[in-house]
Structures are given as C-alpha cells and as structure tokens.
XYZ file of N, CA and C in Angstrom:
849
model
N -0.418 -20.255 -42.487
C 0.636 -19.590 -41.701
C 1.116 -20.500 -40.579
N 1.485 -21.759 -40.883
C 2.040 -22.673 -39.896
C 1.104 -22.883 -38.720
N -0.187 -22.823 -38.940
C -1.166 -22.926 -37.852
C -0.951 -21.863 -36.794
N -0.455 -20.715 -37.215
C -0.230 -19.596 -36.306
C -1.406 -18.624 -36.377
N -1.525 -17.836 -35.340
C -2.577 -16.835 -35.251
C -1.913 -15.472 -35.097
N -2.233 -14.583 -36.011
C -1.576 -13.275 -36.044
C -2.610 -12.183 -35.811
N -2.297 -11.320 -34.876
C -3.159 -10.194 -34.520
C -2.355 -8.922 -34.758
N -2.936 -7.786 -34.422
C -2.193 -6.536 -34.607
C -2.771 -5.445 -33.724
N -1.923 -4.470 -33.438
C -2.377 -3.204 -32.880
C -2.898 -2.381 -34.059
N -4.163 -2.568 -34.365
C -4.715 -1.960 -35.576
C -4.976 -0.475 -35.430
N -4.803 0.077 -34.227
C -4.909 1.532 -34.082
C -3.777 2.237 -34.810
N -2.744 1.487 -35.206
C -1.672 2.088 -35.996
C -2.075 2.235 -37.460
N -3.166 1.580 -37.848
C -3.705 1.753 -39.197
C -4.779 2.824 -39.221
N -5.608 2.870 -38.168
C -6.740 3.791 -38.158
C -7.160 4.074 -36.716
N -7.660 5.267 -36.486
C -8.177 5.618 -35.160
C -9.524 4.955 -34.880
N -10.320 4.731 -35.934
C -11.688 4.255 -35.712
C -11.812 2.754 -35.991
N -12.831 2.163 -35.409
C -12.982 0.718 -35.476
C -13.205 0.231 -36.900
N -13.952 0.964 -37.703
C -14.164 0.536 -39.093
C -12.834 0.423 -39.835
N -11.970 1.412 -39.667
C -10.666 1.380 -40.320
C -9.785 0.267 -39.795
N -9.881 -0.001 -38.508
C -9.092 -1.079 -37.920
C -9.550 -2.436 -38.445
N -10.854 -2.623 -38.529
C -11.384 -3.871 -39.075
C -10.946 -4.047 -40.528
N -11.009 -2.983 -41.294
C -10.597 -3.065 -42.701
C -9.128 -3.459 -42.820
N -8.268 -2.887 -41.961
C -6.839 -3.200 -42.009
C -6.576 -4.652 -41.635
N -7.275 -5.143 -40.631
C -7.112 -6.538 -40.227
C -7.578 -7.481 -41.331
N -8.699 -7.151 -41.950
C -9.259 -8.026 -42.976
C -8.382 -8.080 -44.227
N -7.904 -6.924 -44.681
C -7.144 -6.942 -45.937
C -5.785 -7.626 -45.772
N -5.323 -7.740 -44.508
C -4.062 -8.432 -44.257
C -4.277 -9.850 -43.739
N -5.527 -10.305 -43.762
C -5.876 -11.692 -43.443
C -5.415 -12.084 -42.036
N -5.624 -11.178 -41.072
C -5.215 -11.441 -39.698
C -6.356 -12.080 -38.912
N -5.998 -12.693 -37.788
C -6.970 -13.430 -36.986
C -7.786 -12.528 -36.070
N -7.232 -11.376 -35.754
C -7.935 -10.489 -34.830
C -7.057 -9.347 -34.388
N -7.339 -8.841 -33.190
C -6.764 -7.581 -32.752
C -6.236 -7.684 -31.326
N -5.183 -6.944 -31.048
C -4.828 -6.614 -29.672
C -5.320 -5.188 -29.493
N -6.439 -5.028 -28.826
C -7.136 -3.748 -28.791
C -6.448 -2.796 -27.812
N -5.985 -1.678 -28.342
C -5.256 -0.700 -27.529
C -6.006 0.621 -27.446
N -6.314 1.205 -28.583
C -7.084 2.452 -28.645
C -8.092 2.338 -29.777
N -9.286 2.857 -29.550
C -10.301 2.828 -30.600
C -11.239 4.011 -30.415
N -11.516 4.696 -31.512
C -12.431 5.845 -31.485
C -12.028 6.859 -30.418
N -10.717 7.038 -30.260
C -10.214 8.043 -29.333
C -10.147 7.622 -27.883
N -10.396 6.362 -27.594
C -10.391 5.873 -26.214
C -9.408 4.719 -26.039
N -8.714 4.719 -24.908
C -7.902 3.573 -24.524
C -8.815 2.413 -24.166
N -8.340 1.198 -24.365
C -9.130 0.027 -23.993
C -9.484 0.067 -22.506
N -8.613 0.671 -21.692
C -8.875 0.747 -20.257
C -9.930 1.794 -19.912
N -10.261 2.652 -20.864
C -11.263 3.682 -20.631
C -12.617 3.383 -21.243
N -12.734 2.235 -21.908
C -13.991 1.893 -22.564
C -15.087 1.604 -21.538
N -16.287 2.000 -21.863
C -17.435 1.579 -21.063
C -17.756 0.133 -21.397
N -18.482 -0.525 -20.507
C -18.887 -1.904 -20.765
C -19.783 -1.968 -22.003
N -20.642 -0.977 -22.152
C -21.522 -0.948 -23.331
C -20.716 -0.822 -24.619
N -19.696 0.023 -24.597
C -18.842 0.189 -25.783
C -18.090 -1.102 -26.084
N -17.598 -1.774 -25.049
C -16.884 -3.032 -25.245
C -17.787 -4.080 -25.886
N -19.021 -4.136 -25.439
C -19.974 -5.085 -26.029
C -20.211 -4.790 -27.504
N -20.330 -3.509 -27.842
C -20.555 -3.129 -29.234
C -19.338 -3.472 -30.095
N -18.141 -3.226 -29.567
C -16.927 -3.556 -30.310
C -16.862 -5.058 -30.571
N -17.170 -5.837 -29.552
C -17.137 -7.293 -29.744
C -18.146 -7.724 -30.804
N -19.325 -7.160 -30.764
C -20.339 -7.528 -31.752
C -19.847 -7.246 -33.164
N -19.233 -6.077 -33.354
C -18.771 -5.704 -34.690
C -17.599 -6.566 -35.138
N -16.701 -6.894 -34.227
C -15.597 -7.785 -34.578
C -16.120 -9.180 -34.899
N -17.055 -9.658 -34.086
C -17.655 -10.978 -34.338
C -18.279 -11.046 -35.730
N -18.915 -9.968 -36.136
C -19.562 -9.929 -37.447
C -18.568 -10.148 -38.579
N -17.297 -9.826 -38.314
C -16.257 -9.969 -39.344
C -15.346 -11.168 -39.083
N -15.713 -12.004 -38.122
C -14.920 -13.196 -37.849
C -13.580 -12.896 -37.197
N -13.498 -11.785 -36.467
C -12.262 -11.364 -35.813
C -12.405 -11.489 -34.302
N -11.306 -11.819 -33.633
C -11.343 -11.922 -32.176
C -10.461 -10.842 -31.547
N -10.715 -10.568 -30.285
C -9.799 -9.747 -29.493
C -8.923 -10.698 -28.701
N -7.687 -10.825 -29.122
C -6.744 -11.728 -28.461
C -6.342 -11.186 -27.094
N -6.078 -9.883 -27.040
C -5.587 -9.283 -25.801
C -6.088 -7.860 -25.673
N -6.308 -7.441 -24.430
C -6.541 -6.030 -24.144
C -5.174 -5.373 -24.000
N -4.821 -4.555 -24.966
C -3.502 -3.921 -24.979
C -3.482 -2.707 -24.060
N -3.592 -2.960 -22.787
C -3.821 -1.893 -21.813
C -2.540 -1.131 -21.466
N -2.699 0.052 -20.843
C -1.554 0.795 -20.316
C -1.316 0.500 -18.835
N -1.913 -0.568 -18.316
C -1.783 -0.867 -16.894
C -0.309 -1.133 -16.543
N 0.142 -0.470 -15.503
C 1.548 -0.577 -15.103
C 2.440 0.442 -15.752
N 1.878 1.291 -16.601
C 2.665 2.338 -17.261
C 2.481 3.655 -16.516
N 2.765 3.606 -15.232
C 2.816 4.802 -14.395
C 4.134 4.756 -13.634
N 4.523 5.862 -13.048
C 5.741 5.888 -12.269
C 5.603 5.073 -10.993
N 6.680 4.487 -10.552
C 6.656 3.680 -9.342
C 6.302 4.523 -8.118
N 6.482 5.826 -8.200
C 6.136 6.710 -7.091
C 4.732 7.296 -7.221
N 4.051 7.030 -8.332
C 2.695 7.546 -8.528
C 1.693 6.765 -7.680
N 0.575 7.401 -7.383
C -0.467 6.751 -6.591
C -0.934 5.475 -7.285
N -1.047 4.398 -6.516
C -1.355 3.100 -7.099
C -2.824 2.718 -6.993
N -3.505 3.154 -5.940
C -4.895 2.728 -5.718
C -5.805 3.032 -6.909
N -5.771 4.253 -7.478
C -6.623 4.509 -8.650
C -6.255 3.620 -9.840
N -4.972 3.304 -9.962
C -4.508 2.467 -11.064
C -5.016 1.034 -10.889
N -5.056 0.561 -9.660
C -5.577 -0.773 -9.394
C -7.064 -0.838 -9.729
N -7.777 0.238 -9.437
C -9.187 0.304 -9.836
C -9.324 0.258 -11.351
N -8.407 0.931 -12.037
C -8.430 0.907 -13.507
C -8.172 -0.501 -14.023
N -7.285 -1.232 -13.377
C -7.051 -2.622 -13.763
C -8.332 -3.438 -13.615
N -9.021 -3.291 -12.496
C -10.254 -4.050 -12.280
C -11.275 -3.755 -13.386
N -11.377 -2.484 -13.745
C -12.301 -2.135 -14.831
C -11.831 -2.742 -16.153
N -10.532 -2.701 -16.403
C -10.009 -3.242 -17.660
C -10.239 -4.743 -17.748
N -10.158 -5.441 -16.630
C -10.468 -6.873 -16.621
C -11.922 -7.113 -17.013
N -12.818 -6.255 -16.528
C -14.229 -6.368 -16.922
C -14.404 -6.094 -18.418
N -13.697 -5.081 -18.918
C -13.741 -4.765 -20.345
C -13.217 -5.947 -21.163
N -12.091 -6.518 -20.719
C -11.505 -7.654 -21.440
C -12.500 -8.804 -21.543
N -13.200 -9.061 -20.467
C -14.192 -10.143 -20.495
C -15.315 -9.857 -21.477
N -15.757 -8.620 -21.531
C -16.806 -8.261 -22.494
C -16.316 -8.393 -23.925
N -15.037 -8.105 -24.143
C -14.451 -8.219 -25.475
C -14.167 -9.663 -25.858
N -14.178 -10.557 -24.873
C -13.804 -11.940 -25.130
C -12.303 -12.139 -25.128
N -11.554 -11.162 -24.617
C -10.092 -11.237 -24.568
C -9.657 -12.070 -23.373
N -8.784 -13.028 -23.600
C -8.288 -13.887 -22.527
C -6.932 -13.418 -21.990
N -6.426 -12.317 -22.538
C -5.122 -11.795 -22.131
C -5.220 -10.289 -21.903
N -4.369 -9.810 -20.997
C -4.284 -8.381 -20.736
C -2.821 -7.990 -20.667
N -2.400 -7.158 -21.600
C -1.014 -6.668 -21.641
C -0.821 -5.646 -20.527
N 0.311 -5.801 -19.765
C 0.581 -4.878 -18.673
C 2.090 -4.669 -18.539
N 2.448 -3.730 -17.660
C 3.842 -3.306 -17.502
C 4.219 -3.308 -16.020
N 5.483 -2.958 -15.745
C 5.974 -3.027 -14.369
C 6.542 -1.697 -13.867
N 5.934 -0.599 -14.261
C 6.141 0.723 -13.664
C 7.460 1.393 -14.091
N 7.312 2.649 -14.464
C 8.471 3.441 -14.862
C 9.371 3.719 -13.663
N 10.665 3.562 -13.895
C 11.663 3.823 -12.866
C 12.135 5.274 -12.949
N 12.470 5.886 -11.810
C 13.034 7.236 -11.853
C 14.322 7.256 -12.675
N 14.481 8.277 -13.470
C 15.658 8.390 -14.346
C 16.925 8.467 -13.513
N 17.939 7.742 -13.966
C 19.268 7.762 -13.339
C 19.280 7.202 -11.917
N 18.298 6.350 -11.614
C 18.301 5.659 -10.326
C 18.325 4.156 -10.575
N 18.902 3.423 -9.641
C 19.008 1.974 -9.760
C 17.640 1.328 -9.541
N 17.113 0.614 -10.545
C 15.804 -0.036 -10.370
C 15.761 -1.008 -9.193
N 16.914 -1.540 -8.797
C 16.938 -2.531 -7.716
C 16.362 -1.975 -6.422
N 16.537 -0.670 -6.204
C 16.048 -0.105 -4.949
C 14.520 -0.025 -4.912
N 13.874 -0.222 -6.053
C 12.408 -0.173 -6.108
C 11.795 -1.566 -6.276
N 12.609 -2.604 -6.208
C 12.098 -3.956 -6.456
C 10.955 -4.311 -5.509
N 11.130 -4.062 -4.230
C 10.098 -4.462 -3.271
C 8.754 -3.801 -3.585
N 8.782 -2.511 -3.953
C 7.548 -1.810 -4.270
C 6.935 -2.354 -5.554
N 7.771 -2.650 -6.550
C 7.279 -3.246 -7.796
C 6.570 -4.562 -7.498
N 7.215 -5.423 -6.724
C 6.644 -6.736 -6.450
C 5.372 -6.628 -5.610
N 5.320 -5.695 -4.686
C 4.109 -5.493 -3.901
C 2.951 -5.083 -4.798
N 3.208 -4.178 -5.728
C 2.151 -3.731 -6.642
C 1.720 -4.860 -7.574
N 2.682 -5.603 -8.089
C 2.337 -6.710 -8.977
C 1.532 -7.779 -8.236
N 1.858 -8.003 -6.979
C 1.099 -8.979 -6.188
C -0.365 -8.562 -6.072
N -0.596 -7.285 -5.906
C -1.971 -6.800 -5.805
C -2.680 -6.882 -7.159
N -1.930 -6.709 -8.245
C -2.516 -6.861 -9.576
C -2.895 -8.323 -9.838
N -2.014 -9.237 -9.426
C -2.310 -10.664 -9.572
C -3.557 -11.026 -8.769
N -3.650 -10.499 -7.577
C -4.824 -10.757 -6.738
C -6.103 -10.235 -7.399
N -6.012 -9.046 -8.010
C -7.187 -8.464 -8.671
C -7.640 -9.314 -9.854
N -6.682 -9.936 -10.536
C -7.003 -10.721 -11.733
C -7.438 -12.146 -11.418
N -7.222 -12.583 -10.195
C -7.538 -13.961 -9.827
C -9.021 -14.255 -10.042
N -9.285 -15.328 -10.773
C -10.661 -15.741 -11.023
C -11.359 -14.993 -12.144
N -10.644 -14.062 -12.792
C -11.267 -13.267 -13.858
C -11.343 -14.003 -15.186
N -10.498 -15.023 -15.338
C -10.407 -15.702 -16.627
C -9.524 -14.978 -17.614
N -8.858 -13.909 -17.146
C -7.966 -13.113 -18.002
C -6.542 -13.266 -17.492
N -5.622 -13.592 -18.383
C -4.220 -13.810 -18.032
C -3.433 -12.508 -18.143
N -2.758 -12.117 -17.074
C -1.885 -10.950 -17.123
C -0.612 -11.305 -17.873
N -0.228 -10.461 -18.833
C 0.959 -10.703 -19.652
C 1.847 -9.471 -19.616
N 3.070 -9.635 -19.126
C 3.997 -8.523 -18.951
C 4.814 -8.291 -20.213
N 4.802 -7.056 -20.689
C 5.618 -6.664 -21.836
C 6.876 -5.940 -21.375
N 8.008 -6.372 -21.893
C 9.246 -5.625 -21.667
C 9.146 -4.281 -22.374
N 9.339 -3.218 -21.662
C 9.177 -1.863 -22.193
C 10.314 -0.994 -21.692
N 10.720 -0.062 -22.494
C 11.808 0.841 -22.133
C 11.462 1.637 -20.875
N 12.398 1.658 -19.935
C 12.261 2.535 -18.782
C 11.488 1.985 -17.605
N 10.880 0.784 -17.755
C 10.161 0.197 -16.626
C 11.092 -0.760 -15.876
N 10.623 -1.300 -14.759
C 11.454 -2.257 -14.008
C 11.835 -3.432 -14.907
N 10.857 -4.001 -15.612
C 11.123 -5.145 -16.482
C 11.491 -4.733 -17.886
N 12.547 -3.938 -18.010
C 12.979 -3.502 -19.353
C 14.050 -4.408 -19.932
N 14.819 -5.065 -19.078
C 15.851 -5.987 -19.545
C 15.499 -7.399 -19.086
N 16.172 -8.377 -19.688
C 15.761 -9.767 -19.503
C 15.857 -10.231 -18.053
N 16.907 -9.855 -17.341
C 17.080 -10.352 -15.979
C 15.957 -9.887 -15.062
N 15.491 -8.656 -15.256
C 14.397 -8.176 -14.404
C 13.047 -8.714 -14.865
N 12.900 -8.980 -16.167
C 11.698 -9.701 -16.619
C 11.653 -11.078 -15.980
N 12.798 -11.759 -15.958
C 12.866 -13.088 -15.339
C 12.516 -13.016 -13.861
N 12.963 -11.983 -13.199
C 12.636 -11.772 -11.791
C 11.122 -11.727 -11.600
N 10.444 -10.977 -12.445
C 8.982 -10.864 -12.360
C 8.309 -12.206 -12.646
N 8.722 -12.850 -13.716
C 8.024 -14.050 -14.186
C 8.278 -15.261 -13.305
N 9.394 -15.291 -12.593
C 9.634 -16.377 -11.646
C 8.998 -16.084 -10.296
N 8.873 -14.823 -9.953
C 8.213 -14.461 -8.699
C 6.714 -14.689 -8.797
N 6.154 -14.431 -9.984
C 4.707 -14.558 -10.182
C 4.410 -15.496 -11.354
N 4.261 -16.786 -11.080
C 3.892 -17.716 -12.153
C 2.545 -17.378 -12.787
N 1.739 -16.562 -12.094
C 0.424 -16.170 -12.628
C 0.550 -15.162 -13.762
N 1.735 -14.571 -13.923
C 1.998 -13.609 -14.998
C 2.850 -14.293 -16.058
N 2.466 -14.165 -17.314
C 3.266 -14.681 -18.420
C 3.932 -13.523 -19.154
N 4.883 -13.849 -20.014
C 5.656 -12.818 -20.693
C 5.217 -12.574 -22.123
N 5.377 -11.317 -22.542
C 5.290 -10.939 -23.955
C 6.710 -10.565 -24.363
N 7.186 -11.124 -25.458
C 8.553 -10.860 -25.910
C 8.518 -9.848 -27.043
N 9.100 -8.665 -26.797
C 9.155 -7.595 -27.795
C 10.618 -7.326 -28.148
N 11.090 -7.820 -29.303
C 12.504 -7.663 -29.650
C 12.959 -6.212 -29.725
N 12.178 -5.348 -30.346
C 12.604 -3.956 -30.516
C 12.774 -3.256 -29.177
N 11.862 -3.509 -28.250
C 11.973 -2.873 -26.943
C 13.239 -3.305 -26.220
N 13.623 -4.570 -26.398
C 14.873 -5.012 -25.783
C 16.065 -4.270 -26.394
N 16.093 -4.160 -27.711
C 17.198 -3.446 -28.354
C 17.268 -2.017 -27.842
N 16.125 -1.362 -27.751
C 16.085 0.030 -27.307
C 16.452 0.178 -25.836
N 16.461 -0.932 -25.111
C 16.871 -0.917 -23.700
C 18.301 -1.402 -23.519
N 19.005 -1.629 -24.647
C 20.394 -2.077 -24.579
C 20.548 -3.560 -24.312
N 19.500 -4.332 -24.568
C 19.504 -5.766 -24.302
C 19.582 -6.544 -25.608
N 20.581 -7.386 -25.746
C 20.705 -8.241 -26.923
C 19.582 -9.280 -26.889
N 18.953 -9.536 -28.033
C 17.704 -10.296 -28.019
C 17.869 -11.811 -27.894
N 18.923 -12.390 -28.469
C 19.055 -13.842 -28.398
C 19.315 -14.311 -26.972
N 20.139 -13.587 -26.239
C 20.367 -13.948 -24.836
C 19.099 -13.746 -24.017
N 18.340 -12.685 -24.344
C 17.065 -12.462 -23.661
C 16.112 -13.613 -23.937
N 16.064 -14.050 -25.189
C 15.178 -15.150 -25.566
C 15.546 -16.434 -24.823
N 16.822 -16.757 -24.760
C 17.252 -17.967 -24.068
C 16.835 -17.939 -22.598
N 16.897 -16.789 -22.000
C 16.555 -16.639 -20.592
C 15.049 -16.735 -20.346
N 14.266 -16.175 -21.262
C 12.843 -15.973 -21.001
C 11.903 -16.931 -21.726
N 12.393 -17.688 -22.696
C 11.487 -18.437 -23.565
C 10.539 -19.398 -22.838
N 10.902 -19.979 -21.684
C 9.922 -20.858 -21.025
C 8.695 -20.117 -20.486
N 8.794 -18.782 -20.408
C 7.744 -17.995 -19.770
C 6.911 -17.167 -20.754
N 7.223 -17.283 -22.047
C 6.612 -16.401 -23.030
C 5.281 -16.951 -23.513
N 4.237 -16.129 -23.394
C 2.901 -16.487 -23.859
C 2.726 -16.151 -25.337
N 3.217 -14.969 -25.734
C 3.151 -14.581 -27.143
C 4.177 -13.498 -27.423
N 4.340 -13.170 -28.704
C 5.341 -12.194 -29.120
C 4.688 -10.945 -29.691
N 5.332 -9.827 -29.460
C 5.036 -8.613 -30.206
C 6.052 -8.537 -31.340
N 5.558 -8.419 -32.547
C 6.435 -8.407 -33.706
C 6.814 -6.967 -34.036
N 7.992 -6.612 -33.589
C 8.545 -5.267 -33.803
C 10.059 -5.410 -33.811
N 10.710 -4.818 -34.782
C 12.158 -4.942 -34.953
C 12.785 -3.555 -34.919
N 14.056 -3.504 -34.635
C 14.737 -2.221 -34.496
C 16.185 -2.329 -34.944
N 16.676 -1.244 -35.484
C 18.106 -1.123 -35.753
C 18.838 -0.899 -34.424
N 20.142 -1.092 -34.398
C 20.880 -0.864 -33.153
C 20.713 0.538 -32.585
N 20.429 1.512 -33.461
C 20.255 2.886 -32.978
C 18.866 3.152 -32.408
N 18.002 2.129 -32.425
C 16.675 2.275 -31.844
C 15.576 2.574 -32.832
N 15.919 2.857 -34.086
C 14.885 3.117 -35.080
C 14.165 1.823 -35.453
N 12.817 1.872 -35.415
C 12.013 0.694 -35.716
C 11.912 0.493 -37.223
N 12.067 -0.756 -37.633
C 12.021 -1.133 -39.053
C 11.135 -2.366 -39.185
N 10.728 -2.714 -40.412
C 9.929 -3.934 -40.574
C 10.644 -5.156 -40.002
N 9.887 -6.091 -39.491
C 10.473 -7.265 -38.847
C 11.372 -8.019 -39.825
N 12.539 -8.384 -39.315
C 13.535 -9.051 -40.130
C 14.558 -8.123 -40.725
N 14.323 -6.814 -40.638
C 15.242 -5.826 -41.212
C 16.144 -5.189 -40.159
N 15.990 -5.586 -38.906
C 16.740 -4.954 -37.835
C 17.673 -5.914 -37.125
N 18.028 -5.543 -35.898
C 18.984 -6.301 -35.098
C 18.297 -7.207 -34.088
N 16.973 -7.390 -34.224
C 16.215 -8.133 -33.230
C 16.248 -9.643 -33.358
N 16.915 -10.150 -34.415
C 16.935 -11.604 -34.645
C 15.520 -12.182 -34.689
N 14.600 -11.413 -35.269
C 13.191 -11.811 -35.256
C 12.948 -13.136 -35.972
N 13.474 -13.359 -37.186
C 13.185 -14.641 -37.843
C 13.633 -15.850 -37.021
N 14.821 -15.776 -36.426
C 15.323 -16.906 -35.638
C 14.463 -17.145 -34.400
N 14.111 -16.074 -33.707
C 13.311 -16.223 -32.488
C 11.918 -16.738 -32.828
N 11.332 -16.251 -33.913
C 10.014 -16.740 -34.337
C 10.081 -18.237 -34.651
N 11.108 -18.651 -35.377
C 11.257 -20.078 -35.694
C 11.331 -20.920 -34.418
N 12.122 -20.457 -33.467
C 12.286 -21.214 -32.228
C 10.999 -21.212 -31.407
N 10.296 -20.103 -31.409
C 9.027 -20.006 -30.682
C 8.014 -20.983 -31.262
N 7.921 -21.047 -32.586
C 6.995 -21.970 -33.235
C 7.407 -23.416 -32.952
N 8.710 -23.690 -32.980
C 9.191 -25.051 -32.743
C 8.845 -25.547 -31.342
N 8.757 -24.621 -30.382
C 8.422 -25.019 -29.017
C 6.922 -24.917 -28.742
N 6.137 -24.675 -29.809
C 4.684 -24.688 -29.677
C 4.036 -23.322 -29.664
N 4.816 -22.260 -29.779
C 4.257 -20.907 -29.821
C 3.454 -20.686 -31.089
N 2.287 -20.077 -30.948
C 1.414 -19.906 -32.107
C 0.824 -18.503 -32.229
N 1.053 -17.636 -31.263
C 0.338 -16.366 -31.225
C 1.307 -15.182 -31.309
N 0.971 -14.241 -32.215
C 1.824 -13.084 -32.479
C 0.961 -11.841 -32.667
N 1.429 -10.731 -32.141
C 0.787 -9.442 -32.403
C 1.761 -8.537 -33.144
N 1.349 -8.077 -34.323
C 2.167 -7.139 -35.083
C 1.982 -5.741 -34.502
N 3.108 -5.100 -34.199
C 3.106 -3.726 -33.678
C 3.997 -2.893 -34.592
N 3.435 -2.296 -35.643
C 4.265 -1.691 -36.695
C 5.266 -0.642 -36.208
N 4.802 0.397 -35.549
C 5.673 1.502 -35.095
C 6.590 2.022 -36.202
N 6.103 1.977 -37.448
C 6.895 2.473 -38.567
C 6.558 3.937 -38.828
N 7.522 4.663 -39.314
C 7.360 6.093 -39.531
C 6.424 6.382 -40.691
N 5.463 7.244 -40.437
C 4.564 7.707 -41.497
C 5.062 9.061 -41.983
N 5.264 9.162 -43.278
C 5.801 10.382 -43.877
C 4.910 10.754 -45.048
N 3.928 11.610 -44.793
C 2.903 11.891 -45.795
C 3.446 12.611 -47.016
N 4.614 13.218 -46.909
C 5.186 13.929 -48.048
C 6.080 13.084 -48.920
N 6.084 11.773 -48.678
C 6.991 10.900 -49.414
C 6.825 11.007 -50.917
N 5.577 10.991 -51.390
C 5.347 10.983 -52.829
C 5.916 12.229 -53.509
N 6.010 13.315 -52.788
C 6.539 14.542 -53.363
C 8.024 14.426 -53.670
N 8.686 13.444 -53.059
C 10.121 13.269 -53.266
C 10.431 12.218 -54.322
N 9.397 11.627 -54.906
C 9.595 10.562 -55.872
C 9.088 10.979 -57.255
N 9.870 10.674 -58.252
C 9.415 10.889 -59.620
C 8.374 9.843 -59.967
N 7.469 10.205 -60.834
C 6.417 9.278 -61.230
C 7.018 8.004 -61.794
N 6.608 6.868 -61.223
C 7.089 5.578 -61.698
C 8.411 5.147 -61.103
N 9.024 6.009 -60.284
C 10.307 5.669 -59.670
C 10.204 5.891 -58.171
N 10.455 4.830 -57.392
C 10.400 4.941 -55.950
C 11.780 5.219 -55.388
N 11.825 6.103 -54.398
C 13.097 6.482 -53.796
C 13.672 5.385 -52.925
N 12.824 4.484 -52.450
C 13.281 3.441 -51.534
C 13.063 3.801 -50.086
N 12.853 5.074 -49.804
C 12.640 5.476 -48.413
C 11.412 4.780 -47.866
N 10.356 4.750 -48.646
C 9.103 4.159 -48.187
C 9.180 2.669 -47.972
N 10.198 2.015 -48.539
C 10.300 0.576 -48.383
C 10.969 0.182 -47.078
N 11.759 1.051 -46.499
C 12.532 0.644 -45.341
C 12.409 1.561 -44.139
N 12.066 2.821 -44.335
C 12.121 3.746 -43.206
C 10.850 4.549 -42.978
N 10.142 4.907 -44.015
C 8.976 5.771 -43.836
C 7.911 5.429 -44.865
N 6.670 5.736 -44.517
C 5.543 5.331 -45.345
C 4.591 6.495 -45.527
N 3.882 6.469 -46.643
C 3.067 7.611 -47.032
C 1.927 7.876 -46.057
N 1.360 6.826 -45.494
C 0.261 6.994 -44.544
C 0.229 5.795 -43.605
N -0.669 5.838 -42.632
C -0.708 4.797 -41.611
C -1.114 3.444 -42.187
N -2.002 3.440 -43.168
C -2.378 2.175 -43.792
C -1.182 1.525 -44.478
N -0.401 2.321 -45.176
C 0.767 1.784 -45.875
C 1.784 1.224 -44.883
N 2.000 1.933 -43.777
C 2.936 1.463 -42.761
C 2.441 0.155 -42.139
N 1.161 0.106 -41.836
C 0.575 -1.099 -41.247
C 0.710 -2.282 -42.197
N 0.383 -2.065 -43.454
C 0.446 -3.150 -44.434
C 1.883 -3.627 -44.637
N 2.844 -2.708 -44.600
C 4.244 -3.093 -44.753
C 4.691 -3.981 -43.598
N 4.265 -3.641 -42.387
C 4.619 -4.458 -41.222
C 4.014 -5.849 -41.340
N 2.769 -5.923 -41.793
C 2.107 -7.212 -41.959
C 2.780 -8.049 -43.041
N 3.146 -7.415 -44.129
C 3.801 -8.128 -45.229
C 5.154 -8.678 -44.789
N 5.898 -7.879 -44.042
C 7.216 -8.330 -43.586
C 7.090 -9.565 -42.697
N 6.112 -9.553 -41.787
C 5.975 -10.698 -40.907
C 5.427 -11.912 -41.643
N 4.559 -11.714 -42.606
C 4.069 -12.831 -43.417
C 5.236 -13.541 -44.104
N 6.213 -12.757 -44.557
C 7.383 -13.346 -45.186
C 8.200 -14.174 -44.214
N 8.310 -13.713 -42.971
C 9.031 -14.469 -41.948
C 8.307 -15.772 -41.638
N 6.990 -15.702 -41.487
C 6.218 -16.917 -41.199
C 6.312 -17.925 -42.333
N 6.345 -17.439 -43.543
C 6.426 -18.336 -44.700
C 7.697 -19.169 -44.669
N 8.759 -18.572 -44.144
C 10.044 -19.264 -44.101
C 10.290 -20.006 -42.790
N 9.391 -19.798 -41.824
C 9.616 -20.382 -40.482
C 9.428 -21.891 -40.474
C-alpha cells in the first residue's frame, strides 16, 4: 500500500474488542484509532482496561495509532475544568495504549452566532490543553468537525498557526458538511496535516465510500502521499440497513448496498476499507 499505514475506527464494525480486531485483521489494516470499545469511550477507560486492550492488540500485531477522543466536543460555554481533567486522564490512557496521537476538537459554537466572538475563549482553552499535553509524548491532533470553531479551513488554520504544538487531521466529508470546498481547504492546510480521516460525502452531506463523493479524496490522498504523508484512518460512517436483503431477489442485487446502505456494520466497514484500498492502489 505505497508504504502507507491504514487504521480505522473499528467501533463502526463492532462494539466489542474481539469484533474490532477481527474487522481490522480481515481488511489487512495496521491498527486502530480507538474511539469506543466494550461500551466505553477511550476517554473513560481505566488504566487497567487500557493495558489489557494494548496486550490484546499486540497479540494480533496491531497498534493504536491514535486515541480517538471526544476532547473538545463540548460547548464553548460549558464548564472546562472537568474537561481538562478528562484530557489529562485520556493522555494517560493513550500512553498505556501506546498511542502517540490524540484526536481532539475546538468546542461547539452556539447556533446562529458568529464564532469569531468566541475566538479568545477557544484559544485560551486550547492553550491549557497544550500545556496539559506538554511532555506527555502524545501529539494533540485537531479534527475539523461540523459546528465547532475549527469547522472550516480558515479557522483550522487559525488554530494550527497559533499552536504549532497541535497538528491537523484532514476530514474531507466534515468539510463538505460544513460548506467548505475540500481542494481549497487542502491547499490552505496541507503543511499542518499529520494524518487524514478517510470519509467522503455527497454535496448534500450524505456519507459515501471514499472516492464516490465530492471530497476529492483520491486527489488529496495522492498529494498527501507525494509530500510524505503515510498515515490514514478509515471512518466509514456508512448507512447500515439490516432489511436490505428483503428488497433483493435471490442472486440479484439492487445496488443500494453498493453505494448507500449496507446489510450490517461489518459489511459497511468492509466496503469503506475496500474503497480506500482501491484509491491507494491508484495513488
């Protein structure tokens, strides 16, 4: 795979660790961006649980690339001190998992208000997060997400230039869903990107397999690899439709499952992995 390393949010295949490991293995992935496992967020794991997860992943030759945490996914007006404590715990969890990265966000903005008026508070909170992570050996990585301060490219750039200690995660689908065209976002942010989330979307916001949407995923992946990028996390977000088979005659597929919906979570996960494998093959 072009000397690339591909991980996934395997909680989209299975709730439990055994199922997640099986999904990663059958798709020949390098490891996991651990988000939820056995009903717990990565930020809620005990240190003992984190150690056990690492042992089991190690047994299968899989690594935890990143702690896919919800840190920063609170309202800008919500209490911050407890959240900062949660970050400190998540950094400890990440270290036990062997994860060198921690996915984070830049706070939900009040609906119908200008995010610019909250910039100072966002930056103050991020500064305290950077301070908490200093010396941990874990790199904070900001994901562009709908509705947060850093939802569009210009505000992501604001964060990443203000804090060189934070690197970027580039998620094409999230940009589309935020009204941001992806190629211009890529040109603006590419010097700051640590890794990509592989998720694509139609212009209407519906998530589709990578390469099937408006995210310009194949082009951006090619350019990322050309500039030395090697790390990707697949985030399927594809629709699971358990009644699909009831709509298909035996031996004849309706086509719905190929592009929009899948019979179960394993099928959706595998479809996302297959789509990205095809992009890497051509990159």
